[in-house]
Amino acid sequence: MNLAVGVIGAGIMGTEHARILCEDTPGARLAAICDADESRARAAGRGQSQVFSDPHALIFSDKVDAVVIAAPDSTHKELALACIEAGKPVLCEKPLAVTAAEAIEVVEAEVAKGRKLVQVGYMRRFDPPYVDMRRVRESGGIGDPVILHNVHRNAVVPEWFTGAMSVTNAFVHEIDISRWLLGAEMISAQAHCGVGGDPLLVTMETDRGEIVSTEVFMNCRYGYHVHAQLVGRDGTIETAVPITTLTNASGRHEFGFPDNWVPRFRTAYANQMKAWVAAAAGGRASDGANAWDGYVTTSIAEQVVAALEMQSRVRLSLMTRPSFYD
């Protein structure tokens, strides 16, 4: 029997999740979709899914087994709490909540429920290059890690996308993937800002003394480009541009960069969905970022914003992790 999944939000990510569920997720079906724009929801659901205008009605529907939240960030906490109340597995796009205080509410609700129901959509954990980098690190293939270099470049963002949003909406991916790749926690951070607020350079130190450097460039102009290199005592490993073809024409040997993140991480999103559906259908916790990871990422992002404003290094602090997440 296929897992009946409801998707909340029919924007870029909601539509992509709906497509993956319809085309590339054995064992699941897109049972329902919700959006304030009914025509957009109907289009994303391809006329095959029940359309809701009220997200809570979708969450508590007896025709929905599990929920994907791809609605605006400000709604994530409220909707995740409703999924926990309903006892339904939820894949919530990042962030889990817009503040650390709100994220910890979700953590506390899940602990009180006694079931790990929440996965946060940090899809890089399912991206083949990053998965291979972690495998090599864990096997000792490059020796003990020393430095992790991250690059996160976006072609262009709207004028309302502020310096703080470069941290809270973009750099959060580097926070999560750095913790996951290294198997370590961040203990300090410092942020430097380029002229006009873009790009940013953020450096963090882990509890094992590793250094994490990240360039966040929201208006690089040439395309969407994410890259990472892990430096070990005995070698390095880095992501290679995920392409399938190279073009030779007009005296040039080249490939192109996409305009946004979806083409770059299309495989990661599909892998994430398959793993989440398998876990939800099997009644077990998923292997992705959990609610605690969502809290940690949001909390560190808040503290990095403070470091950026103060132009100083900050010692990162977190609440004590509940044993529930051990």
Tab-separated table of C-alpha atoms in Angstrom:
chain	number	residue	atom	x	y	z
A	1	MET	CA	0.000	0.000	0.000
A	2	ASN	CA	1.403	3.388	-1.023
A	3	LEU	CA	2.055	6.067	1.587
A	4	ALA	CA	-0.458	8.895	1.074
A	5	VAL	CA	1.531	12.140	1.198
A	6	GLY	CA	0.136	15.647	1.436
A	7	VAL	CA	2.216	18.644	0.317
A	8	ILE	CA	1.649	22.081	1.838
A	9	GLY	CA	2.781	24.847	-0.499
A	10	ALA	CA	2.869	24.873	-4.298
A	11	GLY	CA	5.740	27.275	-4.900
A	12	ILE	CA	9.126	26.266	-6.323
A	13	MET	CA	9.896	23.638	-3.704
A	14	GLY	CA	6.341	22.418	-3.171
A	15	THR	CA	5.950	21.875	-6.902
A	16	GLU	CA	9.280	20.050	-7.052
A	17	HIS	CA	8.330	17.792	-4.136
A	18	ALA	CA	4.982	17.095	-5.825
A	19	ARG	CA	6.771	16.200	-9.069
A	20	ILE	CA	9.145	13.836	-7.254
A	21	LEU	CA	6.251	12.136	-5.496
A	22	CYS	CA	4.389	11.692	-8.778
A	23	GLU	CA	7.329	10.609	-10.932
A	24	ASP	CA	10.160	9.257	-8.841
A	25	THR	CA	9.047	7.836	-5.475
A	26	PRO	CA	7.982	4.187	-5.428
A	27	GLY	CA	5.804	3.382	-2.444
A	28	ALA	CA	4.198	6.828	-2.228
A	29	ARG	CA	1.490	8.832	-3.923
A	30	LEU	CA	0.613	12.514	-3.887
A	31	ALA	CA	-2.728	12.329	-2.097
A	32	ALA	CA	-3.267	16.024	-1.369
A	33	ILE	CA	-1.817	19.460	-1.947
A	34	CYS	CA	-2.538	22.784	-0.276
A	35	ASP	CA	-1.846	26.347	-1.351
A	36	ALA	CA	-3.521	29.728	-0.919
A	37	ASP	CA	-3.700	29.843	-4.726
A	38	GLU	CA	-6.059	26.978	-5.610
A	39	SER	CA	-5.168	27.031	-9.309
A	40	ARG	CA	-1.470	26.735	-8.475
A	41	ALA	CA	-2.196	23.832	-6.123
A	42	ARG	CA	-4.296	22.102	-8.747
A	43	ALA	CA	-1.530	22.477	-11.327
A	44	ALA	CA	1.113	21.083	-8.955
A	45	GLY	CA	-1.197	18.176	-8.094
A	46	ARG	CA	-1.703	17.458	-11.800
A	47	GLY	CA	-5.427	17.109	-11.223
A	48	GLN	CA	-4.847	13.800	-9.437
A	49	SER	CA	-4.733	15.005	-5.828
A	50	GLN	CA	-7.242	16.459	-3.414
A	51	VAL	CA	-6.799	20.230	-3.132
A	52	PHE	CA	-6.957	21.985	0.235
A	53	SER	CA	-6.957	25.675	1.092
A	54	ASP	CA	-6.504	25.050	4.837
A	55	PRO	CA	-3.179	23.361	5.733
A	56	HIS	CA	-4.538	22.088	9.049
A	57	ALA	CA	-7.376	20.359	7.236
A	58	LEU	CA	-4.794	18.565	5.097
A	59	ILE	CA	-2.685	17.587	8.122
A	60	PHE	CA	-5.632	16.112	10.032
A	61	SER	CA	-7.271	14.492	6.996
A	62	ASP	CA	-7.728	10.730	7.349
A	63	LYS	CA	-6.688	10.456	3.700
A	64	VAL	CA	-3.144	11.750	4.436
A	65	ASP	CA	-0.511	9.560	6.117
A	66	ALA	CA	2.476	11.933	6.034
A	67	VAL	CA	3.111	15.593	5.253
A	68	VAL	CA	5.658	17.687	3.351
A	69	ILE	CA	5.840	21.340	4.444
A	70	ALA	CA	7.003	23.693	1.689
A	71	ALA	CA	4.991	26.736	2.774
A	72	PRO	CA	6.507	30.134	3.727
A	73	ASP	CA	9.162	29.962	6.457
A	74	SER	CA	7.018	31.791	9.007
A	75	THR	CA	4.478	28.929	8.979
A	76	HIS	CA	6.889	26.044	9.523
A	77	LYS	CA	6.780	25.906	13.314
A	78	GLU	CA	2.987	26.013	13.521
A	79	LEU	CA	2.548	23.367	10.833
A	80	ALA	CA	5.251	21.085	12.236
A	81	LEU	CA	3.573	21.256	15.654
A	82	ALA	CA	0.249	20.308	14.046
A	83	CYS	CA	1.881	17.285	12.375
A	84	ILE	CA	3.304	16.180	15.724
A	85	GLU	CA	-0.120	16.579	17.321
A	86	ALA	CA	-1.629	14.483	14.526
A	87	GLY	CA	1.100	11.856	14.953
A	88	LYS	CA	2.120	12.104	11.281
A	89	PRO	CA	5.666	12.019	9.882
A	90	VAL	CA	6.646	15.369	8.407
A	91	LEU	CA	9.371	16.458	6.016
A	92	CYS	CA	9.703	20.178	6.712
A	93	GLU	CA	11.666	22.390	4.351
A	94	LYS	CA	14.311	24.448	6.106
A	95	PRO	CA	14.184	26.274	8.408
A	96	LEU	CA	12.349	24.281	11.059
A	97	ALA	CA	11.373	27.656	12.524
A	98	VAL	CA	12.428	31.260	12.009
A	99	THR	CA	13.957	31.577	15.487
A	100	ALA	CA	15.801	29.198	17.775
A	101	ALA	CA	13.172	29.768	20.468
A	102	GLU	CA	10.448	28.590	18.086
A	103	ALA	CA	12.546	25.635	16.913
A	104	ILE	CA	12.998	24.416	20.471
A	105	GLU	CA	9.212	24.423	20.850
A	106	VAL	CA	9.072	21.838	18.076
A	107	VAL	CA	11.828	19.818	19.732
A	108	GLU	CA	9.994	19.864	23.066
A	109	ALA	CA	6.696	18.857	21.433
A	110	GLU	CA	8.335	15.921	19.676
A	111	VAL	CA	10.054	14.770	22.877
A	112	ALA	CA	6.727	14.989	24.720
A	113	LYS	CA	5.069	12.951	21.952
A	114	GLY	CA	7.732	10.286	22.352
A	115	ARG	CA	8.117	9.722	18.587
A	116	LYS	CA	10.635	11.101	16.108
A	117	LEU	CA	8.271	12.455	13.486
A	118	VAL	CA	10.168	15.462	12.109
A	119	GLN	CA	12.760	15.555	9.359
A	120	VAL	CA	14.145	18.922	8.206
A	121	GLY	CA	14.838	19.242	4.491
A	122	TYR	CA	18.605	19.651	4.516
A	123	MET	CA	18.877	17.672	1.296
A	124	ARG	CA	22.656	17.873	0.917
A	125	ARG	CA	22.873	14.900	3.306
A	126	PHE	CA	21.439	12.879	0.402
A	127	ASP	CA	23.550	14.406	-2.390
A	128	PRO	CA	25.936	11.772	-3.859
A	129	PRO	CA	29.097	13.974	-3.786
A	130	TYR	CA	28.562	14.890	-0.127
A	131	VAL	CA	27.666	11.298	0.773
A	132	ASP	CA	30.935	10.135	-0.790
A	133	MET	CA	32.930	12.833	1.010
A	134	ARG	CA	31.511	11.662	4.346
A	135	ARG	CA	32.238	8.029	3.508
A	136	VAL	CA	35.877	8.851	2.737
A	137	ARG	CA	36.206	10.900	5.930
A	138	GLU	CA	34.741	8.127	8.059
A	139	SER	CA	36.993	5.493	6.448
A	140	GLY	CA	40.114	7.546	7.143
A	141	GLY	CA	40.866	7.865	3.445
A	142	ILE	CA	42.369	11.362	3.777
A	143	GLY	CA	43.495	11.161	7.388
A	144	ASP	CA	42.162	13.350	10.160
A	145	PRO	CA	40.168	16.342	8.855
A	146	VAL	CA	41.818	19.738	9.287
A	147	ILE	CA	39.886	22.271	7.182
A	148	LEU	CA	36.547	22.245	5.376
A	149	HIS	CA	36.174	24.862	2.645
A	150	ASN	CA	32.616	25.675	1.491
A	151	VAL	CA	31.465	27.859	-1.397
A	152	HIS	CA	27.804	28.880	-1.745
A	153	ARG	CA	27.134	31.181	-4.699
A	154	ASN	CA	23.803	32.272	-6.115
A	155	ALA	CA	23.390	34.042	-9.457
A	156	VAL	CA	21.290	36.946	-8.189
A	157	VAL	CA	18.785	37.647	-5.419
A	158	PRO	CA	16.100	40.343	-5.033
A	159	GLU	CA	16.980	43.651	-3.345
A	160	TRP	CA	14.965	42.693	-0.246
A	161	PHE	CA	17.323	39.768	0.368
A	162	THR	CA	19.421	41.297	3.161
A	163	GLY	CA	22.807	40.393	4.628
A	164	ALA	CA	21.153	38.587	7.525
A	165	MET	CA	19.143	36.475	5.073
A	166	SER	CA	22.409	35.361	3.472
A	167	VAL	CA	23.008	33.622	6.786
A	168	THR	CA	19.495	32.531	7.763
A	169	ASN	CA	18.351	31.435	4.277
A	170	ALA	CA	21.567	30.293	2.598
A	171	PHE	CA	24.445	29.686	5.026
A	172	VAL	CA	22.191	27.431	7.123
A	173	HIS	CA	22.902	24.699	4.562
A	174	GLU	CA	26.629	24.992	5.260
A	175	ILE	CA	26.005	24.841	9.011
A	176	ASP	CA	24.097	21.592	8.673
A	177	ILE	CA	26.305	19.895	6.094
A	178	SER	CA	29.487	20.867	7.940
A	179	ARG	CA	28.229	19.255	11.162
A	180	TRP	CA	27.143	16.168	9.203
A	181	LEU	CA	30.311	15.828	7.107
A	182	LEU	CA	32.678	16.253	10.038
A	183	GLY	CA	30.606	14.548	12.715
A	184	ALA	CA	31.471	17.498	14.947
A	185	GLU	CA	29.845	20.477	16.624
A	186	MET	CA	30.660	24.113	15.959
A	187	ILE	CA	31.942	26.037	18.994
A	188	SER	CA	32.855	29.488	17.628
A	189	ALA	CA	32.203	31.675	14.608
A	190	GLN	CA	33.262	34.924	12.987
A	191	ALA	CA	31.754	36.630	9.954
A	192	HIS	CA	33.164	39.241	7.604
A	193	CYS	CA	31.137	41.226	5.105
A	194	GLY	CA	32.148	42.469	1.667
A	195	VAL	CA	31.416	45.995	0.467
A	196	GLY	CA	27.665	46.429	0.138
A	197	GLY	CA	26.942	43.359	2.242
A	198	ASP	CA	27.839	40.684	-0.325
A	199	PRO	CA	29.719	38.359	-0.273
A	200	LEU	CA	30.174	37.060	3.274
A	201	LEU	CA	33.050	35.018	4.647
A	202	VAL	CA	32.224	32.948	7.721
A	203	THR	CA	34.763	30.925	9.673
A	204	MET	CA	33.825	28.424	12.368
A	205	GLU	CA	35.798	26.133	14.646
A	206	THR	CA	34.640	22.680	15.706
A	207	ASP	CA	34.929	20.985	19.071
A	208	ARG	CA	37.847	18.987	17.617
A	209	GLY	CA	39.767	22.027	16.396
A	210	GLU	CA	38.824	21.739	12.709
A	211	ILE	CA	38.347	24.984	10.772
A	212	VAL	CA	35.314	25.537	8.536
A	213	SER	CA	35.493	28.404	6.057
A	214	THR	CA	32.489	29.415	3.971
A	215	GLU	CA	32.055	31.991	1.219
A	216	VAL	CA	28.416	33.035	0.811
A	217	PHE	CA	28.007	35.081	-2.390
A	218	MET	CA	24.385	35.818	-3.224
A	219	ASN	CA	24.993	37.827	-6.409
A	220	CYS	CA	27.911	36.164	-8.174
A	221	ARG	CA	26.144	36.781	-11.523
A	222	TYR	CA	27.335	33.673	-13.365
A	223	GLY	CA	24.983	31.022	-11.929
A	224	TYR	CA	24.252	28.757	-8.968
A	225	HIS	CA	27.461	27.143	-7.696
A	226	VAL	CA	27.960	25.095	-4.537
A	227	HIS	CA	31.308	23.468	-3.803
A	228	ALA	CA	33.101	21.888	-0.854
A	229	GLN	CA	36.628	20.631	-0.238
A	230	LEU	CA	37.640	18.651	2.842
A	231	VAL	CA	41.340	18.850	3.701
A	232	GLY	CA	42.807	15.988	5.716
A	233	ARG	CA	46.271	15.235	7.064
A	234	ASP	CA	46.869	12.753	4.233
A	235	GLY	CA	44.909	14.204	1.318
A	236	THR	CA	41.822	16.056	0.193
A	237	ILE	CA	38.422	15.258	-1.262
A	238	GLU	CA	36.059	17.691	-2.920
A	239	THR	CA	32.820	17.837	-4.822
A	240	ALA	CA	33.069	17.766	-8.600
A	241	VAL	CA	30.638	19.738	-10.734
A	242	PRO	CA	27.667	17.356	-11.171
A	243	ILE	CA	27.377	17.381	-14.950
A	244	THR	CA	26.644	14.715	-17.522
A	245	THR	CA	27.880	16.472	-20.663
A	246	LEU	CA	30.568	18.831	-21.901
A	247	THR	CA	30.216	20.946	-25.037
A	248	ASN	CA	32.898	21.642	-27.623
A	249	ALA	CA	31.859	24.525	-29.875
A	250	SER	CA	33.118	27.891	-31.135
A	251	GLY	CA	36.604	27.240	-29.821
A	252	ARG	CA	35.412	26.478	-26.286
A	253	HIS	CA	35.235	23.381	-24.068
A	254	GLU	CA	32.580	24.107	-21.455
A	255	PHE	CA	29.648	23.303	-19.213
A	256	GLY	CA	26.967	25.575	-17.807
A	257	PHE	CA	25.831	26.509	-14.313
A	258	PRO	CA	22.105	26.420	-13.489
A	259	ASP	CA	20.190	29.548	-12.484
A	260	ASN	CA	19.049	28.115	-9.151
A	261	TRP	CA	19.510	25.255	-6.721
A	262	VAL	CA	16.879	22.820	-8.000
A	263	PRO	CA	18.834	21.389	-10.988
A	264	ARG	CA	22.020	21.104	-8.910
A	265	PHE	CA	20.304	19.152	-6.132
A	266	ARG	CA	17.591	17.343	-8.108
A	267	THR	CA	19.102	13.937	-7.288
A	268	ALA	CA	19.505	14.890	-3.629
A	269	TYR	CA	15.850	15.902	-3.365
A	270	ALA	CA	14.734	12.633	-4.960
A	271	ASN	CA	17.010	10.560	-2.706
A	272	GLN	CA	15.782	12.462	0.339
A	273	MET	CA	12.136	11.825	-0.549
A	274	LYS	CA	12.688	8.123	-1.148
A	275	ALA	CA	14.490	7.711	2.189
A	276	TRP	CA	11.848	9.701	4.075
A	277	VAL	CA	8.960	7.787	2.494
A	278	ALA	CA	10.610	4.434	3.274
A	279	ALA	CA	11.117	5.466	6.911
A	280	ALA	CA	7.582	6.847	7.282
A	281	ALA	CA	6.018	3.769	5.697
A	282	GLY	CA	8.095	1.556	7.972
A	283	GLY	CA	7.119	3.458	11.104
A	284	ARG	CA	10.694	4.412	11.936
A	285	ALA	CA	12.687	7.624	12.268
A	286	SER	CA	14.351	8.862	9.107
A	287	ASP	CA	18.103	9.223	8.609
A	288	GLY	CA	17.881	12.886	7.641
A	289	ALA	CA	18.264	15.999	9.758
A	290	ASN	CA	15.983	15.707	12.780
A	291	ALA	CA	14.212	18.369	14.836
A	292	TRP	CA	17.260	18.814	17.065
A	293	ASP	CA	19.441	19.391	13.991
A	294	GLY	CA	16.893	21.967	12.848
A	295	TYR	CA	17.151	23.790	16.177
A	296	VAL	CA	20.969	23.697	16.163
A	297	THR	CA	21.178	25.142	12.654
A	298	THR	CA	18.734	27.970	13.378
A	299	SER	CA	20.446	28.783	16.675
A	300	ILE	CA	23.924	28.910	15.139
A	301	ALA	CA	22.609	31.075	12.289
A	302	GLU	CA	21.216	33.574	14.818
A	303	GLN	CA	24.561	33.722	16.568
A	304	VAL	CA	26.461	34.149	13.290
A	305	VAL	CA	24.211	37.120	12.458
A	306	ALA	CA	25.172	38.598	15.842
A	307	ALA	CA	28.859	37.995	15.061
A	308	LEU	CA	28.394	39.766	11.716
A	309	GLU	CA	26.820	42.772	13.409
A	310	MET	CA	29.520	42.958	16.087
A	311	GLN	CA	32.378	42.163	13.679
A	312	SER	CA	33.843	39.862	16.289
A	313	ARG	CA	34.253	36.175	17.017
A	314	VAL	CA	31.480	34.682	19.121
A	315	ARG	CA	31.472	31.590	21.267
A	316	LEU	CA	28.526	29.511	20.136
A	317	SER	CA	26.144	28.196	22.770
A	318	LEU	CA	23.306	25.701	22.503
A	319	MET	CA	20.746	24.206	24.820
A	320	THR	CA	21.506	20.752	26.197
A	321	ARG	CA	20.533	18.070	23.721
A	322	PRO	CA	17.727	15.843	25.024
A	323	SER	CA	18.745	12.192	25.384
A	324	PHE	CA	15.794	11.481	23.060
A	325	TYR	CA	18.094	12.463	20.157
A	326	ASP	CA	21.130	10.389	21.236
